[in-house]
Coordinates of C-alpha atoms in Angstrom, one line a residue:
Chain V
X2 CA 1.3 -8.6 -12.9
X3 CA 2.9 -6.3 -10.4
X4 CA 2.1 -3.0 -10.9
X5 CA 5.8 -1.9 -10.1
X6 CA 6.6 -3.9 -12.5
X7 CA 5.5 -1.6 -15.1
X8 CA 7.2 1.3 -17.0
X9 CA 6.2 4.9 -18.2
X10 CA 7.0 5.9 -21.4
X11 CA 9.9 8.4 -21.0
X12 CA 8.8 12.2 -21.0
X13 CA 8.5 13.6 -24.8
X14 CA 9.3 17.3 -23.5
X15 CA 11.7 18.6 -26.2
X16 CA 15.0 19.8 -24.0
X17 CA 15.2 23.0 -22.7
X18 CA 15.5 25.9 -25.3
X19 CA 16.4 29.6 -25.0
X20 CA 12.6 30.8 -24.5
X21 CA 11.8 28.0 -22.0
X22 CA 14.5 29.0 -20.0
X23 CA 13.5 32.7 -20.5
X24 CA 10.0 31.3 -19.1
X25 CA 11.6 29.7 -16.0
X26 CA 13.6 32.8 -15.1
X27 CA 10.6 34.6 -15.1
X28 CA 8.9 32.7 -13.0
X29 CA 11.6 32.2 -10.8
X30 CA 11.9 35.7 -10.4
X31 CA 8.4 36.1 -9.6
X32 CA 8.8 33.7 -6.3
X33 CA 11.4 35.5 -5.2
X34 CA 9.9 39.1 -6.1
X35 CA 6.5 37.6 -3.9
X36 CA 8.6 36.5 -1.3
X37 CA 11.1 38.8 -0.9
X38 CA 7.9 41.2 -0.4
X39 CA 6.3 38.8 2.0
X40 CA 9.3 38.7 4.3
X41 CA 9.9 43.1 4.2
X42 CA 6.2 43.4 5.1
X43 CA 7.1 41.0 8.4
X44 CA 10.6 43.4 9.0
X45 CA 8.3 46.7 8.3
X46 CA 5.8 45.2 11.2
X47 CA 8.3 44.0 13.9
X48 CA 10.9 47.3 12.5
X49 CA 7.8 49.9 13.0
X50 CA 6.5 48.6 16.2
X51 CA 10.0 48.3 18.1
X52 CA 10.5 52.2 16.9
X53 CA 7.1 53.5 17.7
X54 CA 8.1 51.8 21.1
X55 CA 11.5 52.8 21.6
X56 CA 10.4 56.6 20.9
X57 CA 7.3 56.2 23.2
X58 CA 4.9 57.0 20.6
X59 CA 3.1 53.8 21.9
X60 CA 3.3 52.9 24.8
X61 CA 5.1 49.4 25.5
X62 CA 3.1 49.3 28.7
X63 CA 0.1 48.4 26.8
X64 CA 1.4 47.0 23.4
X65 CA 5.0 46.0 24.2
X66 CA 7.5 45.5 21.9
X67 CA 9.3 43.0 19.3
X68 CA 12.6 43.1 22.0
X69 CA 10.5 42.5 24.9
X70 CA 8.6 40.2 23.2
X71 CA 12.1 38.2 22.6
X72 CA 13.6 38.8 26.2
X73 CA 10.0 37.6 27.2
X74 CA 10.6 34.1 25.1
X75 CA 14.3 34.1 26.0
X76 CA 13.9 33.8 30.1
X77 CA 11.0 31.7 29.9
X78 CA 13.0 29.3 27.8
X79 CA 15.6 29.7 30.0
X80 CA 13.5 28.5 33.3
X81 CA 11.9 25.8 31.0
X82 CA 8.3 27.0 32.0
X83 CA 7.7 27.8 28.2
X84 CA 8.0 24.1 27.1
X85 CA 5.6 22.8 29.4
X86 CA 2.7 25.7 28.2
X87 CA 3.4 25.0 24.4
X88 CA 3.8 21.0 25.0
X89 CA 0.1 21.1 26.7
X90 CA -1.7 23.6 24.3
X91 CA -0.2 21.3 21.2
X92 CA -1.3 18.4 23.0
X93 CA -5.1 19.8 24.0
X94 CA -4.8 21.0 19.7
X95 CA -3.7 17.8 18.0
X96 CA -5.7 15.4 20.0
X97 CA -8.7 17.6 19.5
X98 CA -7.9 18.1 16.0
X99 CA -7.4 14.3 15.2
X100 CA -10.5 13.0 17.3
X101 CA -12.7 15.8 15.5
X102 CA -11.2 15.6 12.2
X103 CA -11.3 11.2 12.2
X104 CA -14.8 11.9 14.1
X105 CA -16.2 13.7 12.0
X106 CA -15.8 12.0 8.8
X107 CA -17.0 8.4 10.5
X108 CA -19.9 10.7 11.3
X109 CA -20.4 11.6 7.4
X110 CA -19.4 8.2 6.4
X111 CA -22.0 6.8 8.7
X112 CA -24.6 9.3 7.5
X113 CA -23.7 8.8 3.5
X114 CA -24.3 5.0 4.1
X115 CA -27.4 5.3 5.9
X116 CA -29.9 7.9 3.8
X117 CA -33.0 7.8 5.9
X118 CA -30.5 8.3 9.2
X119 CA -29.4 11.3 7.3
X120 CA -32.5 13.0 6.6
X121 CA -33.7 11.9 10.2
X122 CA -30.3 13.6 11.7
X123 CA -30.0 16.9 9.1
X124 CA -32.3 19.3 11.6
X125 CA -29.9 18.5 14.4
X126 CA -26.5 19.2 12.8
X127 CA -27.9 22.4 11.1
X128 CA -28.4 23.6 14.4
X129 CA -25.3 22.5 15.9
X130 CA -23.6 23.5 13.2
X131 CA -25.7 27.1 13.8
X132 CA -24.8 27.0 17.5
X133 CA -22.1 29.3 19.0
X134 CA -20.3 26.5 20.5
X135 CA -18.8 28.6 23.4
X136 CA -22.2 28.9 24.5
X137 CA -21.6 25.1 25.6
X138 CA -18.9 26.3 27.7
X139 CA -20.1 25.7 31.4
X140 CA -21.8 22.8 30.4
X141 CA -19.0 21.0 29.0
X142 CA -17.2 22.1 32.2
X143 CA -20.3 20.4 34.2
X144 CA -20.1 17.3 32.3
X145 CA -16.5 16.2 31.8
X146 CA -14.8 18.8 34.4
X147 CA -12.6 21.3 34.0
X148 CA -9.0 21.0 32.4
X149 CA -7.2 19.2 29.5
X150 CA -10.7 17.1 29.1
X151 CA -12.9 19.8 29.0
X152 CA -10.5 21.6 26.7
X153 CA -10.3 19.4 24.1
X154 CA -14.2 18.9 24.2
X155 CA -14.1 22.6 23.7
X156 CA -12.2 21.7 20.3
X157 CA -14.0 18.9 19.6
X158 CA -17.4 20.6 19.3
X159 CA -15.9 23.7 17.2
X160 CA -14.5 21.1 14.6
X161 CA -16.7 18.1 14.1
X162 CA -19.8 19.7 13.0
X163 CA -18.0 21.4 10.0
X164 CA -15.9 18.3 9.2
X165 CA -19.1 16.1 9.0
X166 CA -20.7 18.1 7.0
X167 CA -18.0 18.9 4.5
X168 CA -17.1 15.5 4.4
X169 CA -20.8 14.5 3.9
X170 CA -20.8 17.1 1.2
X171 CA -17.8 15.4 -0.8
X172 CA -19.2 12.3 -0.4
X173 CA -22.5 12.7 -2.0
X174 CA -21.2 15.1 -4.4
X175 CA -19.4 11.9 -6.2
X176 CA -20.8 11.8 -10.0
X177 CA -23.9 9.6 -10.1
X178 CA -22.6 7.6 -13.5
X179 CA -19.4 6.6 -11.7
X180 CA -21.3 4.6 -9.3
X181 CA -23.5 3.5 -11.6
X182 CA -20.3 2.6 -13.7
X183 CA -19.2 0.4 -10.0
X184 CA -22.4 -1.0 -9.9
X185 CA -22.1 -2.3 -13.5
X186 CA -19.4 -3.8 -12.7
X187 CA -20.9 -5.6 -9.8
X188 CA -18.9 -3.5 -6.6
X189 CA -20.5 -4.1 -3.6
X190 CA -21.8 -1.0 -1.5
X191 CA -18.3 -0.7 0.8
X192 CA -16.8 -1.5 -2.4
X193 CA -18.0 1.6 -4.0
X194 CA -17.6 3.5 -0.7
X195 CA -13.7 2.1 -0.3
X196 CA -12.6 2.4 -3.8
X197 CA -14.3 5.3 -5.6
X198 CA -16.4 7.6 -2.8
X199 CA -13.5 7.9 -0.2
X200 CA -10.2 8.4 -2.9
X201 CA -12.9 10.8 -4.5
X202 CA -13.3 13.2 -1.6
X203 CA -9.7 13.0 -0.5
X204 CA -9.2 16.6 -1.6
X205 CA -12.4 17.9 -0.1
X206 CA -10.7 16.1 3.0
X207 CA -7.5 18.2 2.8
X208 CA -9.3 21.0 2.9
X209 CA -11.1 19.9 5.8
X210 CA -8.0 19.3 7.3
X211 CA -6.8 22.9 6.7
X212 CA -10.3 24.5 8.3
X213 CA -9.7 21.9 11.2
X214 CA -6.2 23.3 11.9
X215 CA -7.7 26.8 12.4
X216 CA -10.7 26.0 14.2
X217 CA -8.9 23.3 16.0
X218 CA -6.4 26.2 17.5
X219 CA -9.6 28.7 18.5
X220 CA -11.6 26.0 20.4
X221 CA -8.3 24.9 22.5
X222 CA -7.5 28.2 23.2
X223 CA -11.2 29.0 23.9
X224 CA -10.7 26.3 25.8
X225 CA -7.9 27.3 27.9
X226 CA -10.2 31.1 28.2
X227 CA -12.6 29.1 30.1
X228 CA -11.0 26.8 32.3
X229 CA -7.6 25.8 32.2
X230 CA -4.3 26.1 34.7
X231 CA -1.3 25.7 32.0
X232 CA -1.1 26.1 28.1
X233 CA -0.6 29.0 25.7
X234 CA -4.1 30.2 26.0
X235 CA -3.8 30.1 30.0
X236 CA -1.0 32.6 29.9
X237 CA -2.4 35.3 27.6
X238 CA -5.3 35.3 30.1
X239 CA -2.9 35.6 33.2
X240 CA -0.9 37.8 31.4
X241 CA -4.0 40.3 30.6
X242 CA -4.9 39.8 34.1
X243 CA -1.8 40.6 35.9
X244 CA -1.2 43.7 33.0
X245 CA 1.7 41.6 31.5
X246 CA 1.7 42.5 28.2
X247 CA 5.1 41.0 27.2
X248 CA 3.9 37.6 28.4
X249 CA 0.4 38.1 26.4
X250 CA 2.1 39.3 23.1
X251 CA 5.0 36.8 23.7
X252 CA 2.3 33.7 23.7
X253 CA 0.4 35.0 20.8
X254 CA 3.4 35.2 18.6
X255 CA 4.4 31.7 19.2
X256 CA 0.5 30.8 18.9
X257 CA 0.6 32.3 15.4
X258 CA 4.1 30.2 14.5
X259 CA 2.7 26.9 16.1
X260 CA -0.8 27.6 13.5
X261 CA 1.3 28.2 10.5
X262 CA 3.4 25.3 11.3
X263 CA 0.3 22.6 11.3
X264 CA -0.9 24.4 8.6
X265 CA 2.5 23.8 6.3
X266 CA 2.6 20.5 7.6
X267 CA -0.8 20.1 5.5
X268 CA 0.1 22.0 3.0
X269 CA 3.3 19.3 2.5
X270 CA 0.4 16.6 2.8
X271 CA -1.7 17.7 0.3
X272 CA 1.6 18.2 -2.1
X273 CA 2.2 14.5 -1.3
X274 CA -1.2 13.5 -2.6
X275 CA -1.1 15.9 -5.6
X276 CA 2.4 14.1 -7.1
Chain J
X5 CA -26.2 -15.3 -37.3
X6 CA -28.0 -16.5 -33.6
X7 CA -29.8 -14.2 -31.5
X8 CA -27.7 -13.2 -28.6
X9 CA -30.2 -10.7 -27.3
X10 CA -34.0 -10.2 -26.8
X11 CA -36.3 -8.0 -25.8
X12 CA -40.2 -10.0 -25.1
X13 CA -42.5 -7.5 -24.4
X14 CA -40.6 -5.7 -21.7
X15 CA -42.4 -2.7 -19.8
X16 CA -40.9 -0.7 -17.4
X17 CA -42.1 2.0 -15.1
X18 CA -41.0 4.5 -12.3
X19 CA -42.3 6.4 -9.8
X20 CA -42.1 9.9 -9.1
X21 CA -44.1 12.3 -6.4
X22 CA -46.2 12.7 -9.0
X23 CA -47.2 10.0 -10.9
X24 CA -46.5 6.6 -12.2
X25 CA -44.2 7.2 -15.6
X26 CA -44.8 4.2 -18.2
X27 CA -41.2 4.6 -20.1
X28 CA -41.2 1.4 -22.1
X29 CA -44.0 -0.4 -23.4
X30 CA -44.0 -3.7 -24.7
X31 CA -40.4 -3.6 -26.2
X32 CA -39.8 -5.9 -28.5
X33 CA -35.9 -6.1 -30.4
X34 CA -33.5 -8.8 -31.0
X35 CA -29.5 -8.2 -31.5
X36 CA -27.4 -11.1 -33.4
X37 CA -24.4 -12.4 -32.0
X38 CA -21.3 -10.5 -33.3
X39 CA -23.5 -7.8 -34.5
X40 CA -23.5 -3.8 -33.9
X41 CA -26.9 -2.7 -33.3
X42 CA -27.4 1.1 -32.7
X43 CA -30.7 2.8 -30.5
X44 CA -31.9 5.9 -31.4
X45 CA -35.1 8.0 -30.5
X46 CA -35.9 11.3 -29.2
X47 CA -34.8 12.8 -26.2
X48 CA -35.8 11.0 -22.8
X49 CA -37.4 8.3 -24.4
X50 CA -35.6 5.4 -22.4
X51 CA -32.8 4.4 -24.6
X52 CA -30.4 4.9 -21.4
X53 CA -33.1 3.2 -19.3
X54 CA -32.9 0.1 -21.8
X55 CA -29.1 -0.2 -21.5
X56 CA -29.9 0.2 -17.7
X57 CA -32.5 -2.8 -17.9
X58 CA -29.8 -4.6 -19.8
X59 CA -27.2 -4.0 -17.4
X60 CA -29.3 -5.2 -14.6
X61 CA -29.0 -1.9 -13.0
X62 CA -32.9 -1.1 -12.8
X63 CA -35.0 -4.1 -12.9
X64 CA -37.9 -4.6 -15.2
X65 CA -41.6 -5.0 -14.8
X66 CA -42.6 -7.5 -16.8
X67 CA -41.3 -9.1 -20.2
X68 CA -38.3 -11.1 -20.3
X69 CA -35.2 -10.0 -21.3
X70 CA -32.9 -12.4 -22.7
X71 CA -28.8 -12.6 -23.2
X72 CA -28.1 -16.2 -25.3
X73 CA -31.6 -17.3 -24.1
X74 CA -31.3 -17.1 -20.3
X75 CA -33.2 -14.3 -18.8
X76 CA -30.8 -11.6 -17.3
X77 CA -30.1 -10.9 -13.7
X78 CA -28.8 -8.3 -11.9
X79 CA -24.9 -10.1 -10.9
X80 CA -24.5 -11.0 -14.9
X81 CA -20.9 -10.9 -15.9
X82 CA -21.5 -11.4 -19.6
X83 CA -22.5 -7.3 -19.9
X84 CA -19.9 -4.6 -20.0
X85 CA -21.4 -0.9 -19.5
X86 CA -19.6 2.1 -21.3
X87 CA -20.9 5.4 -20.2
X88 CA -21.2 9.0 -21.8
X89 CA -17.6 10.1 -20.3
X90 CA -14.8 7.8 -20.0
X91 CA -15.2 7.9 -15.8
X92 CA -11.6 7.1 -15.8
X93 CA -10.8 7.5 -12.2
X94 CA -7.9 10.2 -11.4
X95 CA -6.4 8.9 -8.5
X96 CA -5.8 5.3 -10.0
X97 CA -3.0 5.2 -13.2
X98 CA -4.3 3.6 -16.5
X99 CA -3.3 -0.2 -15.4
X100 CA -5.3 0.1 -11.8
X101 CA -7.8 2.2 -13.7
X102 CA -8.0 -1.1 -16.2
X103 CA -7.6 -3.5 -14.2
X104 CA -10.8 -2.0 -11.4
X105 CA -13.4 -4.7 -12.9
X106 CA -10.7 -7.7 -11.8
X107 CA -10.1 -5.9 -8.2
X108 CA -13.6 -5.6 -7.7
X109 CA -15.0 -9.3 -8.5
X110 CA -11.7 -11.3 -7.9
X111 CA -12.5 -13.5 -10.8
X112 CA -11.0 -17.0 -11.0
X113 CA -9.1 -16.2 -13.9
X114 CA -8.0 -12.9 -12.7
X115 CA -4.3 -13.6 -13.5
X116 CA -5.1 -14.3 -17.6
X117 CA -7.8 -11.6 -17.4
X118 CA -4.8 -9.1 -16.6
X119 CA -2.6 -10.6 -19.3
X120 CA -5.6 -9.9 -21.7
X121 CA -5.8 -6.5 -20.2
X122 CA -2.0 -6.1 -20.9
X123 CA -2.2 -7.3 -24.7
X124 CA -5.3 -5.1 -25.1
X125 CA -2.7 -2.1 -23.9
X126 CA -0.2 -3.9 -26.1
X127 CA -2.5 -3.5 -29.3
X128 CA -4.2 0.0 -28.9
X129 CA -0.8 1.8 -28.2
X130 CA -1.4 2.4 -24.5
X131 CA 0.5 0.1 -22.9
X132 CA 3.5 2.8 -22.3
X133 CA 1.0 5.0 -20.1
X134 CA -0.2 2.0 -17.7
X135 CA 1.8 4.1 -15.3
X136 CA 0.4 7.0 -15.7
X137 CA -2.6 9.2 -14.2
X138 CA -5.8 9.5 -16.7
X139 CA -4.8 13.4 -17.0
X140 CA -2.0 12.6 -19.0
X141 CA -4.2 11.2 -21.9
X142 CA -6.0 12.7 -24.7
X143 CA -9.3 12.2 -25.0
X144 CA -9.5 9.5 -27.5
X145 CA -6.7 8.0 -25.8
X146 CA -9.0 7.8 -22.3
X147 CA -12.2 6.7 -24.3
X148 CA -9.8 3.2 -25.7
X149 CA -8.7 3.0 -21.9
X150 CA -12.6 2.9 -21.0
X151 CA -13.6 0.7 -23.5
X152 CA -10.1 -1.8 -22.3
X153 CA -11.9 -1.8 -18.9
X154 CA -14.8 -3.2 -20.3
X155 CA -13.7 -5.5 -22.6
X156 CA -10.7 -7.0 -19.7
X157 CA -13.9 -9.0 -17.9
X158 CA -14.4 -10.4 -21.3
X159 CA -18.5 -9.5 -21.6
X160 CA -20.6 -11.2 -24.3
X161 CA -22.4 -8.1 -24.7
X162 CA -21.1 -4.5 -24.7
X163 CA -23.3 -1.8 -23.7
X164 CA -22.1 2.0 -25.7
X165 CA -24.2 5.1 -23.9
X166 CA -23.2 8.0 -26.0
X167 CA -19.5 7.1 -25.7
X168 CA -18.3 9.8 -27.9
X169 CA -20.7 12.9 -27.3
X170 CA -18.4 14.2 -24.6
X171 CA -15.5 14.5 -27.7
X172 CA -15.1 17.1 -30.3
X173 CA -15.9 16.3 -33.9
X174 CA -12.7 15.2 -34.9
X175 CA -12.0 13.0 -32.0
X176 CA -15.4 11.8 -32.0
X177 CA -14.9 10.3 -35.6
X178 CA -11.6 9.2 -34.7
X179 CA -12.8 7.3 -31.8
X180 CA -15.6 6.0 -33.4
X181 CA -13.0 4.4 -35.8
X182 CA -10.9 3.5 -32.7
X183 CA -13.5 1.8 -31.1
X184 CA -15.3 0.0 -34.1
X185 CA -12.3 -1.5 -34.5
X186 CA -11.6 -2.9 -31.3
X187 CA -15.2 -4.3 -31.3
X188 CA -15.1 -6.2 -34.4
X189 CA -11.4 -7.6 -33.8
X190 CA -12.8 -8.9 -30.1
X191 CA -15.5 -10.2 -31.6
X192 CA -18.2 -8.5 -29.6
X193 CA -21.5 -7.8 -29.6
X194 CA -22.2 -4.3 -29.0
X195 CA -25.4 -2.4 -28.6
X196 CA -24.8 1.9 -29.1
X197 CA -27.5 4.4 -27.8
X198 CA -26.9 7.6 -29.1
X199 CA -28.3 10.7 -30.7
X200 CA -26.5 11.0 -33.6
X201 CA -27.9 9.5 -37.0
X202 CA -24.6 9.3 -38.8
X203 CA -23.3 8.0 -36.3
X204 CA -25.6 4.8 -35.6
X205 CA -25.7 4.4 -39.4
X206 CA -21.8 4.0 -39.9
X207 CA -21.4 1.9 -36.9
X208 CA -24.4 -0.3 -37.3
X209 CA -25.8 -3.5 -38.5
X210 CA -29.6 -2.5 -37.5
X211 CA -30.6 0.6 -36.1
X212 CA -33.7 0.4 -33.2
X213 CA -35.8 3.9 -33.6
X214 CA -37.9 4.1 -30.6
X215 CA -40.9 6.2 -30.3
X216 CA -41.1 8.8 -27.6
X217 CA -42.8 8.0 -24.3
X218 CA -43.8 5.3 -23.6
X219 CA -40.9 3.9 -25.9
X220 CA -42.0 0.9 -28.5
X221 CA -39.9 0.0 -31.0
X222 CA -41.4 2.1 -34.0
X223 CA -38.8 1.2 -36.6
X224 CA -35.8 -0.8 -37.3
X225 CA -33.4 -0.7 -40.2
X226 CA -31.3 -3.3 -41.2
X227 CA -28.0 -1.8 -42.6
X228 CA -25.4 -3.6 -45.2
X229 CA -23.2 -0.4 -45.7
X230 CA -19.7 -0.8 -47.7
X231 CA -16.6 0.0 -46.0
X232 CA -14.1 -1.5 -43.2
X233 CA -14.4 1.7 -40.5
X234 CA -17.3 3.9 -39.7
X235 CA -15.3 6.7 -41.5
X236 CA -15.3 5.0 -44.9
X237 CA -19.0 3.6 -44.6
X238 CA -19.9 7.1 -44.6
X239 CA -19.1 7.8 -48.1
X240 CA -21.7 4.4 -49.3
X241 CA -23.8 5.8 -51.7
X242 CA -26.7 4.6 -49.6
X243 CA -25.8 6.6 -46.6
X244 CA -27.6 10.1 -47.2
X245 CA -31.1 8.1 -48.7
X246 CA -30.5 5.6 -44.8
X247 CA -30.3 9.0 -42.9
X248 CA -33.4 10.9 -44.5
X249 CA -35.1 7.5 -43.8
X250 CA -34.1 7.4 -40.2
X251 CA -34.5 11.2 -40.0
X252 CA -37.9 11.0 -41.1
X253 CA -39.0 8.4 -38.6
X254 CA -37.4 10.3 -35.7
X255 CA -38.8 14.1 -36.8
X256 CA -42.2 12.0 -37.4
X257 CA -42.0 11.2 -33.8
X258 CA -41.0 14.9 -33.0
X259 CA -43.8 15.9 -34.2
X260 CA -46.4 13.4 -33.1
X261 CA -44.5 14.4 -29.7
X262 CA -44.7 18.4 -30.2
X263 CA -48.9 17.9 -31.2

């Protein structure tokens, strides 16, 4: 029988009356009083800083300002040099941020089957897990060279630890009488692994995936700090060095959009799963 | 009535950093085919660790244990295994949640195993929700969607680990109902581990009381109680006098435990 096949009883939720729509309203209202909010805070920001600017009371020299900030994106999307920067730091991200993210849970997956090669391994990760990873800096430059590759190295390191051991976490945090109820029912060990362990962790793995999207934009632009000729991070460091504030703030605004856009592109992910 | 299952002097130990812990010693019970036989004992004695041996998940270390005369091992398909909580797994709906045992061993028969599975729906009101996720069902609802798992690999011999001690009073005795029910129409033979007096003694044909550890068998009472559900047996006339009789062997063992 194919599951598609099969029906769901219809919903039994009485229709709507006068109080449930009451309900609705009100929480209706509430989204839009908590966004509403969310967006004035955002006009108070940009609003306050372009005035304290336009009246000198800061000085744009050294903070610059939400117009120049916009003039700033406008001519470099104009000469088409701003493409290129985002196209490589999103590259040097998501590459880094898949690699470490699928790395790191073969890494846990590899440890939850093999016991005795977790206990043998568990010193090491706590201390690279301890371990400011920029320290690893020139050596990662030494090793794979400088640019893209040493970049997303960079991102590599600051990710996998965490993932593998989160994911390690979720897997052997799986209720002990659930495998004991697979076992009972004969399942092999990638049986049990495949069809309860993994779908069990799957929201421990969303959550990964929303660390990884964080740490995954520091190491690349920790990255680009270190060695790097093109990218997001590469500009605010030129920018600071030839006192170009516009092009520093102008970078880290659209560093800030490009983060909360991987992170709502989760978010829609884990919505997905939840249906 | 034949014997279906047998305990010959079975002993089983485990190891711990510690010591060496003797949990059962020289176990010796029989359950008749069809029949609904009920363990009870004090705390940590080794009644889950006989429906463990049972279920071939630990293994023995010596005696024989036998299912329709063959001595058990650890692949046998003839057991189903009901635990404390339903284990119903979230991320599957009711019919893949049913259905796991057949995905798991690819029987032969898989295709009349899920047309079982679908009359079993069919007869215990579920079938409407095959399409739904576990959350969406009661309590007693998820316990009859556990027990359907079980029963779809068509087991000779049903294990029941405290299957209702997660549920509140009301469901429980609902349940118990519920599930005594679906037992005797199936025609199974069941054996139920659990804490609760009342409840072995409305369920049961023979209740096992064990000693504590090392668990031996230290009592067993055959039961002939009037009524068609667990529910009804309790009102027999019999049934407070079988309690205090059972509750005296077990406090006994309290006791002799305690000194």
């Amino acid at each position: 029988m194919k599951n598609k096949q099969l029906k769901t009883k219809p919903s039994s939720a009485a229709p709507y009356s006068k109080a449930h729509e009451k309900y609705l309203k009100r929480l209706r209202n509430d989204k839009i009083f908590v966004l509403s909010f969310q967006i004035l805070i955002l006009v108070l920001i940009i609003g306050l800083w372009e005035l304290l600017a336009a009246t000198n009371v800061i000085d744009p020299f050294f903070v610059s300002s939400p117009s120049r900030v916009f003039n700033m994106f406008i001519s470099m999307v104009e000469n088409g040099t701003i493409w290129r920067h985002i196209g490589i730091t999103l590259l040097e991200t998501l590459v880094g941020f898949a690699i470490a993210t699928l790395g790191g849970t073969l890494i846990a997956i590899l440890l939850w089957w093999n016991k005795r090669l977790r206990r043998i391994l568990e010193p090491y990760i706590v201390v690279l897990n301890s371990l400011p990873k920029i320290a690893l800096g020139p050596i990662i430059i030494l090793w794979v060279g400088s640019g893209m590759s040493a970049i997303i190295t960079m991102c590599v390191l600051i990710c996998i630890v965490l993932t593998t051991i989160s994911m390690l976490n979720a897997f052997n945090s799986c209720d002990a009488d659930k495998i004991q109820l697979m076992k009972s029912m004969h399942a092999n060990k990638f049986q049990i692994f495949w069809k309860l362990i993994l779908p069990n962790a799957t929201s421990e793995f969303i959550s990964v995936l929303k660390i990884n999207v964080g740490m995954s934009w520091v190491g690349t632009i920790m990255g680009e700090y270190l060695s790097s000729s093109a990218g997001l991070g590469y500009l605010i460091v030129y920018g600071s060095q030839i006192f170009n504030i516009n092009l520093v703030m102008t970078s880290t605004v659209l560093l800030c959009i490009l983060a909360a856009l991987m992170y709502l592109a989760i978010c829609l992910i884990e919505k997905w799963h939840s249906r | 009535m034949s014997t279906l299952l047998e305990f010959k002097d079975v002993n089983f130990f485990y190891q711990t950093k510690d010591a060496e812990i003797h949990a059962l010693k020289d176990l010796n019970f029989t359950v008749d085919k069809e029949s609904f036989a009920s363990i009870v004992g004090p705390s940590g004695c080794g009644k889950t660790t006989i429906l463990s041996l049972i279920a071939g998940l630990l293994k023995k270390s010596s005696g024989q244990i036998l299912l329709n005369g063959k001595e058990i091992d650890e692949n046998d398909s003839r057991i189903g295994y009901m635990f404390q909580r339903d284990h119903l797994f979230e991320w599957r709906n009711i019919w893949q949640n049913v259905t796991l045992g057949i995905e798991l061993t690819k029987p032969k028969d898989a295709d009349k195993k899920k047309e079982f599975a679908k009359s079993l729906l069919k007869k215990y009101d579920l079938y409407d929700f095959i399409s739904s996720k576990p959350r969406a069902l009661s309590g007693g609802m998820r316990q009859r969607v556990a027990l359907i798992r079980t029963l779809v690999m068509e087991p000779t011999l049903l294990l029941l680990d405290e299957p209702f001690s997660a549920l509140d009073f009301q469901t429980r005795l609902r349940v118990c109902d519920d599930v005594y029910e679906i037992i005797k129409s199936e025609k199974k033979t069941a054996v139920l581990v659990t804490h609760d007096i009342s409840e072995a003694i409305s369920m049961s044909n023979k209740v096992i009381v064990l000693s504590s550890r090392p668990a031996t068998v230290k009592h067993v009472q055959m039961l002939n109680l009037n009524g068609e559900t667990p529910l009804s047996r309790r009102e027999d006339p019999t049934f407070g006098s079988l309690f205090d009789l059972i509750w005296k062997k077990l406090t006994n063992e309290k006791q002799t435990t305690e000194n």
